[in-house]
Amino acid sequence: MVSVSKANGIEIAWDAFGEAGDEAVLLIAGLGTQMIRWSRSFCEALAARGYRVVRFDNRDSGGSTHLAACAAPDFGALVSALVAGRRPDVPYTLGDMAADAVGLLDALGIARAHFVGRSMGGVIAQIVASEYPDRTLSLTSIMASTGNPALPQADADIMAMMMRPAPDPATDPAGYLAVRLAFARRIAGRSRPFDETLHRALLLEELRRSHDPAGTARQMAAMAVAGDRRAGLGAITSPTLIIHGSEDPLIPPACGEDTARSIPNATYWLVPGMGHDVPPDLEESFVEAIRRVANAGPEGILQARRAEAHRADNHPIRTHTFPHEAGHSRRLSSDGCESRARRSRTRTLVSPSRGPQ
């Protein structure tokens, strides 16, 4: 059952799974999408591990407040201002959206939570962990970036698909679905089968709940002015997991790696074959990884991924170490154990040698 609570001056639609007294996990959705992108099965699997799982609609999406009084941004003017070195006026920022998430915790009487975000939601979760450390138990950032301007960008055809208006579903539902499904297929990666039936049902359910292209444009404007956030990420102290797909064409893998480099002692899981999506067959592995970072920090994740890989095909996990100036973590050998020979100021990034089964 969806509830609505007042938070940070707006109304936020949310629902929850699990027991009210359990530690909370707050799930944050991505650009132009709704809380139902966190599937019921994903939420129930997390709740079964002893968490109160809360998912919610960001402002300008789903059942939360839509800022209809604010005009859709003029992206030409926005880009011109950014190129000229000026900060353009936007209806709100990702910082405001982070305050929405914390405000929802206040409304629900939750002191601290594990924050899990995907895409734009991953960036919002990063901001929460950076600016509200006393409210953050752990951070899991999925297929997100740092805003580093030196990072690779999405392919031109993907950006064109994002900016091209879809047909009005009220007058051309088939055309609307065709455009949205084509985009979903393009960003999903090429190694895994694309479940068109599942995506179609999800798009139809989102349409039933709300349809607000201007709201999506306002969220996109907030993303556009977020800037380079690496300095703030360096202040994060909570256990952190960064998950990214090796075939993400919208936010390339280098963006996930840069995020892990920027957060002291973060663990990086590069998921082979995953695009800009969370396929159903990966949900259980994601849930287990979130549980590990919530319960035991980065080292627990390494141990969990080693055990899973060993059970799957007896093939060990590869680890990679990267320099990091702001902090240090244990140097881990290929079997996920701490090297007794030495410790170094490094960040450990983890990649299963084969994808989760």
GROMACS .gro file of C-alpha atoms in nm:
model
  357
    1MET     CA    1   0.000   0.000   0.000
    2VAL     CA    2   0.140   0.339  -0.104
    3SER     CA    3   0.144   0.612   0.161
    4VAL     CA    4   0.215   0.984   0.128
    5SER     CA    5   0.416   1.185   0.382
    6LYS     CA    6   0.513   1.552   0.399
    7ALA     CA    7   0.890   1.600   0.383
    8ASN     CA    8   1.113   1.894   0.294
    9GLY     CA    9   0.812   2.105   0.195
   10ILE     CA   10   0.665   1.854  -0.050
   11GLU     CA   11   0.465   1.531  -0.043
   12ILE     CA   12   0.649   1.205  -0.103
   13ALA     CA   13   0.480   0.879  -0.201
   14TRP     CA   14   0.637   0.567  -0.052
   15ASP     CA   15   0.577   0.212   0.052
   16ALA     CA   16   0.764  -0.027   0.279
   17PHE     CA   17   0.848  -0.393   0.328
   18GLY     CA   18   0.959  -0.571   0.644
   19GLU     CA   19   0.922  -0.489   1.011
   20ALA     CA   20   0.907  -0.128   1.132
   21GLY     CA   21   1.167  -0.188   1.402
   22ASP     CA   22   1.435  -0.325   1.170
   23GLU     CA   23   1.726  -0.122   1.029
   24ALA     CA   24   1.604   0.080   0.732
   25VAL     CA   25   1.716   0.059   0.371
   26LEU     CA   26   1.607   0.356   0.158
   27LEU     CA   27   1.590   0.286  -0.216
   28ILE     CA   28   1.627   0.587  -0.447
   29ALA     CA   29   1.508   0.572  -0.809
   30GLY     CA   30   1.672   0.715  -1.119
   31LEU     CA   31   1.602   0.993  -1.366
   32GLY     CA   32   1.245   1.000  -1.495
   33THR     CA   33   1.156   0.670  -1.332
   34GLN     CA   34   0.947   0.572  -1.032
   35MET     CA   35   0.991   0.371  -0.716
   36ILE     CA   36   0.849   0.061  -0.884
   37ARG     CA   37   1.178   0.027  -1.073
   38TRP     CA   38   1.285  -0.133  -0.744
   39SER     CA   39   1.085  -0.449  -0.800
   40ARG     CA   40   0.867  -0.603  -0.532
   41SER     CA   41   1.079  -0.918  -0.545
   42PHE     CA   42   1.396  -0.712  -0.482
   43CYS     CA   43   1.236  -0.531  -0.187
   44GLU     CA   44   1.098  -0.853  -0.040
   45ALA     CA   45   1.438  -1.023  -0.068
   46LEU     CA   46   1.601  -0.738   0.123
   47ALA     CA   47   1.324  -0.740   0.385
   48ALA     CA   48   1.371  -1.115   0.429
   49ARG     CA   49   1.728  -1.042   0.540
   50GLY     CA   50   1.601  -0.836   0.833
   51TYR     CA   51   1.558  -0.483   0.698
   52ARG     CA   52   1.274  -0.237   0.675
   53VAL     CA   53   1.288  -0.151   0.306
   54VAL     CA   54   1.142   0.183   0.196
   55ARG     CA   55   1.112   0.283  -0.168
   56PHE     CA   56   0.973   0.620  -0.276
   57ASP     CA   57   0.897   0.840  -0.573
   58ASN     CA   58   1.135   1.130  -0.623
   59ARG     CA   59   0.981   1.473  -0.660
   60ASP     CA   60   0.834   1.522  -1.008
   61SER     CA   61   0.764   1.149  -1.046
   62GLY     CA   62   0.496   0.897  -0.955
   63GLY     CA   63   0.275   0.990  -0.664
   64SER     CA   64   0.505   1.253  -0.514
   65THR     CA   65   0.469   1.628  -0.562
   66HIS     CA   66   0.505   1.748  -0.920
   67LEU     CA   67   0.633   2.102  -0.947
   68ALA     CA   68   0.394   2.194  -1.225
   69ALA     CA   69   0.421   2.564  -1.145
   70CYS     CA   70   0.784   2.552  -1.260
   71ALA     CA   71   0.826   2.563  -1.635
   72ALA     CA   72   1.022   2.291  -1.811
   73PRO     CA   73   1.387   2.401  -1.842
   74ASP     CA   74   1.523   2.558  -2.158
   75PHE     CA   75   1.815   2.322  -2.218
   76GLY     CA   76   1.967   2.543  -2.485
   77ALA     CA   77   1.994   2.830  -2.237
   78LEU     CA   78   2.111   2.592  -1.965
   79VAL     CA   79   2.394   2.456  -2.180
   80SER     CA   80   2.494   2.806  -2.291
   81ALA     CA   81   2.518   2.919  -1.929
   82LEU     CA   82   2.729   2.619  -1.831
   83VAL     CA   83   2.963   2.668  -2.128
   84ALA     CA   84   3.003   3.034  -2.028
   85GLY     CA   85   3.091   2.930  -1.673
   86ARG     CA   86   2.767   3.058  -1.522
   87ARG     CA   87   2.546   2.856  -1.291
   88PRO     CA   88   2.200   2.855  -1.449
   89ASP     CA   89   1.883   2.888  -1.246
   90VAL     CA   90   1.702   2.556  -1.212
   91PRO     CA   91   1.384   2.469  -1.022
   92TYR     CA   92   1.580   2.255  -0.775
   93THR     CA   93   1.906   2.068  -0.734
   94LEU     CA   94   2.013   1.715  -0.647
   95GLY     CA   95   2.095   1.856  -0.305
   96ASP     CA   96   1.726   1.937  -0.266
   97MET     CA   97   1.641   1.581  -0.369
   98ALA     CA   98   1.888   1.447  -0.113
   99ALA     CA   99   1.713   1.661   0.147
  100ASP     CA  100   1.384   1.501   0.034
  101ALA     CA  101   1.525   1.158   0.116
  102VAL     CA  102   1.644   1.268   0.459
  103GLY     CA  103   1.315   1.446   0.517
  104LEU     CA  104   1.130   1.124   0.446
  105LEU     CA  105   1.339   0.952   0.713
  106ASP     CA  106   1.233   1.228   0.954
  107ALA     CA  107   0.868   1.181   0.862
  108LEU     CA  108   0.895   0.807   0.922
  109GLY     CA  109   1.083   0.846   1.250
  110ILE     CA  110   1.397   0.679   1.113
  111ALA     CA  111   1.723   0.809   1.259
  112ARG     CA  112   1.968   0.639   1.020
  113ALA     CA  113   1.942   0.426   0.708
  114HIS     CA  114   2.135   0.231   0.450
  115PHE     CA  115   2.106   0.434   0.127
  116VAL     CA  116   2.085   0.250  -0.205
  117GLY     CA  117   2.048   0.445  -0.529
  118ARG     CA  118   2.052   0.366  -0.899
  119SER     CA  119   2.168   0.605  -1.173
  120MET     CA  120   2.053   0.956  -1.067
  121GLY     CA  121   1.940   0.791  -0.744
  122GLY     CA  122   2.297   0.672  -0.692
  123VAL     CA  123   2.418   1.031  -0.717
  124ILE     CA  124   2.151   1.143  -0.469
  125ALA     CA  125   2.259   0.863  -0.232
  126GLN     CA  126   2.621   0.979  -0.265
  127ILE     CA  127   2.518   1.334  -0.170
  128VAL     CA  128   2.328   1.205   0.133
  129ALA     CA  129   2.630   1.003   0.250
  130SER     CA  130   2.855   1.307   0.199
  131GLU     CA  131   2.634   1.576   0.352
  132TYR     CA  132   2.439   1.375   0.611
  133PRO     CA  133   2.695   1.131   0.754
  134ASP     CA  134   2.505   1.106   1.081
  135ARG     CA  135   2.203   0.970   0.892
  136THR     CA  136   2.398   0.720   0.680
  137LEU     CA  137   2.466   0.362   0.789
  138SER     CA  138   2.604   0.254   0.451
  139LEU     CA  139   2.600   0.359   0.086
  140THR     CA  140   2.541   0.148  -0.223
  141SER     CA  141   2.570   0.347  -0.547
  142ILE     CA  142   2.463   0.161  -0.862
  143MET     CA  143   2.552   0.274  -1.217
  144ALA     CA  144   2.622   0.634  -1.112
  145SER     CA  145   2.904   0.885  -1.157
  146THR     CA  146   3.098   1.166  -0.985
  147GLY     CA  147   3.040   1.452  -1.227
  148ASN     CA  148   3.410   1.450  -1.320
  149PRO     CA  149   3.414   1.636  -1.655
  150ALA     CA  150   3.707   1.427  -1.780
  151LEU     CA  151   3.504   1.105  -1.778
  152PRO     CA  152   3.369   0.951  -2.099
  153GLN     CA  153   3.014   1.042  -2.196
  154ALA     CA  154   2.728   0.840  -2.338
  155ASP     CA  155   2.729   0.773  -2.710
  156ALA     CA  156   2.573   1.045  -2.925
  157ASP     CA  157   2.282   0.825  -3.034
  158ILE     CA  158   2.189   0.758  -2.670
  159MET     CA  159   2.190   1.128  -2.587
  160ALA     CA  160   1.974   1.193  -2.893
  161MET     CA  161   1.727   0.927  -2.779
  162MET     CA  162   1.716   1.083  -2.432
  163MET     CA  163   1.647   1.433  -2.561
  164ARG     CA  164   1.398   1.335  -2.831
  165PRO     CA  165   1.038   1.371  -2.702
  166ALA     CA  166   0.836   1.051  -2.705
  167PRO     CA  167   0.487   1.055  -2.857
  168ASP     CA  168   0.203   1.148  -2.624
  169PRO     CA  169   0.077   0.819  -2.477
  170ALA     CA  170  -0.275   0.962  -2.457
  171THR     CA  171  -0.295   0.989  -2.837
  172ASP     CA  172  -0.029   0.741  -2.955
  173PRO     CA  173   0.027   0.474  -2.689
  174ALA     CA  174   0.190   0.233  -2.932
  175GLY     CA  175   0.434   0.498  -3.052
  176TYR     CA  176   0.517   0.599  -2.697
  177LEU     CA  177   0.591   0.241  -2.594
  178ALA     CA  178   0.799   0.181  -2.907
  179VAL     CA  179   1.023   0.481  -2.833
  180ARG     CA  180   1.062   0.400  -2.463
  181LEU     CA  181   1.129   0.032  -2.530
  182ALA     CA  182   1.390   0.117  -2.794
  183PHE     CA  183   1.574   0.333  -2.539
  184ALA     CA  184   1.551   0.067  -2.268
  185ARG     CA  185   1.687  -0.193  -2.509
  186ARG     CA  186   1.973   0.034  -2.618
  187ILE     CA  187   2.102   0.100  -2.266
  188ALA     CA  188   2.051  -0.253  -2.132
  189GLY     CA  189   2.378  -0.391  -2.270
  190ARG     CA  190   2.425  -0.652  -2.538
  191SER     CA  191   2.533  -0.963  -2.348
  192ARG     CA  192   2.210  -1.032  -2.160
  193PRO     CA  193   1.871  -1.102  -2.318
  194PHE     CA  194   1.634  -0.805  -2.312
  195ASP     CA  195   1.299  -0.890  -2.156
  196GLU     CA  196   1.062  -0.675  -2.362
  197THR     CA  197   0.752  -0.813  -2.189
  198LEU     CA  198   0.885  -0.714  -1.847
  199HIS     CA  199   0.987  -0.365  -1.959
  200ARG     CA  200   0.657  -0.308  -2.138
  201ALA     CA  201   0.462  -0.399  -1.823
  202LEU     CA  202   0.682  -0.167  -1.616
  203LEU     CA  203   0.633   0.125  -1.855
  204LEU     CA  204   0.257   0.072  -1.855
  205GLU     CA  205   0.247   0.065  -1.476
  206GLU     CA  206   0.447   0.388  -1.460
  207LEU     CA  207   0.206   0.545  -1.708
  208ARG     CA  208  -0.086   0.438  -1.491
  209ARG     CA  209   0.072   0.608  -1.190
  210SER     CA  210   0.176   0.933  -1.363
  211HIS     CA  211   0.317   1.080  -1.683
  212ASP     CA  212   0.510   1.407  -1.659
  213PRO     CA  213   0.775   1.479  -1.925
  214ALA     CA  214   0.824   1.830  -1.784
  215GLY     CA  215   0.899   1.677  -1.444
  216THR     CA  216   1.162   1.453  -1.600
  217ALA     CA  217   1.314   1.759  -1.768
  218ARG     CA  218   1.335   1.935  -1.430
  219GLN     CA  219   1.514   1.632  -1.284
  220MET     CA  220   1.749   1.633  -1.584
  221ALA     CA  221   1.828   2.000  -1.522
  222ALA     CA  222   1.917   1.917  -1.162
  223MET     CA  223   2.155   1.652  -1.293
  224ALA     CA  224   2.305   1.895  -1.545
  225VAL     CA  225   2.409   2.148  -1.279
  226ALA     CA  226   2.531   1.893  -1.021
  227GLY     CA  227   2.894   1.955  -1.120
  228ASP     CA  228   3.206   1.770  -1.010
  229ARG     CA  229   3.135   1.618  -0.667
  230ARG     CA  230   3.462   1.433  -0.603
  231ALA     CA  231   3.574   1.664  -0.320
  232GLY     CA  232   3.257   1.590  -0.127
  233LEU     CA  233   3.280   1.218  -0.196
  234GLY     CA  234   3.621   1.215  -0.034
  235ALA     CA  235   3.455   1.299   0.297
  236ILE     CA  236   3.232   0.989   0.301
  237THR     CA  237   3.312   0.762   0.594
  238SER     CA  238   3.030   0.506   0.577
  239PRO     CA  239   3.088   0.156   0.433
  240THR     CA  240   3.043   0.196   0.059
  241LEU     CA  241   2.977  -0.033  -0.234
  242ILE     CA  242   2.991   0.086  -0.596
  243ILE     CA  243   2.820  -0.139  -0.853
  244HIS     CA  244   2.854  -0.081  -1.226
  245GLY     CA  245   2.789  -0.277  -1.542
  246SER     CA  246   3.076  -0.354  -1.774
  247GLU     CA  247   2.851  -0.278  -2.074
  248ASP     CA  248   2.678   0.036  -1.948
  249PRO     CA  249   2.654   0.264  -2.255
  250LEU     CA  250   2.474   0.549  -2.076
  251ILE     CA  251   2.714   0.596  -1.782
  252PRO     CA  252   3.032   0.413  -1.891
  253PRO     CA  253   3.218   0.186  -1.646
  254ALA     CA  254   3.495   0.444  -1.602
  255CYS     CA  255   3.237   0.652  -1.413
  256GLY     CA  256   3.183   0.377  -1.158
  257GLU     CA  257   3.557   0.331  -1.119
  258ASP     CA  258   3.601   0.705  -1.067
  259THR     CA  259   3.333   0.697  -0.797
  260ALA     CA  260   3.514   0.417  -0.616
  261ARG     CA  261   3.844   0.602  -0.643
  262SER     CA  262   3.684   0.911  -0.491
  263ILE     CA  263   3.534   0.750  -0.179
  264PRO     CA  264   3.777   0.629   0.088
  265ASN     CA  265   3.779   0.250   0.121
  266ALA     CA  266   3.489   0.196  -0.118
  267THR     CA  267   3.451  -0.143  -0.282
  268TYR     CA  268   3.387  -0.161  -0.657
  269TRP     CA  269   3.195  -0.444  -0.818
  270LEU     CA  270   3.215  -0.437  -1.197
  271VAL     CA  271   2.936  -0.669  -1.315
  272PRO     CA  272   3.026  -0.845  -1.643
  273GLY     CA  273   2.768  -0.804  -1.918
  274MET     CA  274   2.540  -0.565  -1.729
  275GLY     CA  275   2.425  -0.247  -1.898
  276HIS     CA  276   2.232   0.044  -1.747
  277ASP     CA  277   1.974  -0.178  -1.586
  278VAL     CA  278   1.928  -0.420  -1.296
  279PRO     CA  279   1.829  -0.750  -1.462
  280PRO     CA  280   1.605  -0.978  -1.253
  281ASP     CA  281   1.862  -1.257  -1.254
  282LEU     CA  282   2.107  -1.027  -1.069
  283GLU     CA  283   1.868  -0.914  -0.799
  284GLU     CA  284   1.961  -1.184  -0.549
  285SER     CA  285   2.333  -1.112  -0.586
  286PHE     CA  286   2.270  -0.738  -0.546
  287VAL     CA  287   2.063  -0.798  -0.233
  288GLU     CA  288   2.336  -1.013  -0.082
  289ALA     CA  289   2.603  -0.754  -0.164
  290ILE     CA  290   2.393  -0.479  -0.004
  291ARG     CA  291   2.349  -0.694   0.305
  292ARG     CA  292   2.724  -0.751   0.324
  293VAL     CA  293   2.815  -0.383   0.304
  294ALA     CA  294   2.542  -0.304   0.556
  295ASN     CA  295   2.660  -0.571   0.800
  296ALA     CA  296   3.033  -0.600   0.753
  297GLY     CA  297   3.165  -0.322   0.532
  298PRO     CA  298   3.376  -0.369   0.219
  299GLU     CA  299   3.570  -0.673   0.338
  300GLY     CA  300   3.248  -0.863   0.396
  301ILE     CA  301   3.151  -0.804   0.034
  302LEU     CA  302   3.481  -0.941  -0.088
  303GLN     CA  303   3.429  -1.254   0.117
  304ALA     CA  304   3.072  -1.291  -0.006
  305ARG     CA  305   3.167  -1.252  -0.373
  306ARG     CA  306   3.454  -1.500  -0.327
  307ALA     CA  307   3.218  -1.755  -0.175
  308GLU     CA  308   2.958  -1.705  -0.450
  309ALA     CA  309   3.216  -1.737  -0.726
  310HIS     CA  310   3.361  -2.047  -0.564
  311ARG     CA  311   3.019  -2.209  -0.537
  312ALA     CA  312   2.930  -2.116  -0.894
  313ASP     CA  313   3.232  -2.244  -1.081
  314ASN     CA  314   3.531  -2.267  -0.844
  315HIS     CA  315   3.683  -1.970  -1.025
  316PRO     CA  316   3.838  -1.709  -0.791
  317ILE     CA  317   3.753  -1.342  -0.784
  318ARG     CA  318   4.009  -1.105  -0.928
  319THR     CA  319   4.086  -0.794  -0.730
  320HIS     CA  320   4.252  -0.473  -0.838
  321THR     CA  321   4.406  -0.201  -0.627
  322PHE     CA  322   4.409   0.167  -0.710
  323PRO     CA  323   4.590   0.452  -0.532
  324HIS     CA  324   4.375   0.677  -0.320
  325GLU     CA  325   4.507   0.975  -0.132
  326ALA     CA  326   4.228   1.030   0.119
  327GLY     CA  327   4.240   0.695   0.296
  328HIS     CA  328   4.368   0.344   0.288
  329SER     CA  329   4.226  -0.006   0.285
  330ARG     CA  330   4.376  -0.349   0.315
  331ARG     CA  331   4.551  -0.488   0.011
  332LEU     CA  332   4.371  -0.809  -0.075
  333SER     CA  333   4.506  -1.109  -0.257
  334SER     CA  334   4.318  -1.281  -0.536
  335ASP     CA  335   4.124  -1.496  -0.289
  336GLY     CA  336   3.996  -1.192  -0.098
  337CYS     CA  337   4.221  -1.234   0.207
  338GLU     CA  338   4.438  -0.964   0.358
  339SER     CA  339   4.801  -0.982   0.258
  340ARG     CA  340   5.018  -1.044   0.563
  341ALA     CA  341   5.320  -0.909   0.381
  342ARG     CA  342   5.215  -0.545   0.355
  343ARG     CA  343   4.943  -0.286   0.370
  344SER     CA  344   4.914   0.008   0.132
  345ARG     CA  345   4.717   0.326   0.075
  346THR     CA  346   4.490   0.172  -0.185
  347ARG     CA  347   4.133   0.127  -0.281
  348THR     CA  348   4.022  -0.225  -0.356
  349LEU     CA  349   3.800  -0.275  -0.656
  350VAL     CA  350   3.635  -0.610  -0.712
  351SER     CA  351   3.533  -0.782  -1.029
  352PRO     CA  352   3.392  -1.134  -1.037
  353SER     CA  353   3.581  -1.322  -1.301
  354ARG     CA  354   3.244  -1.443  -1.424
  355GLY     CA  355   2.908  -1.285  -1.373
  356PRO     CA  356   2.679  -1.390  -1.089
  357GLN     CA  357   2.484  -1.703  -1.169
   0.00000   0.00000   0.00000
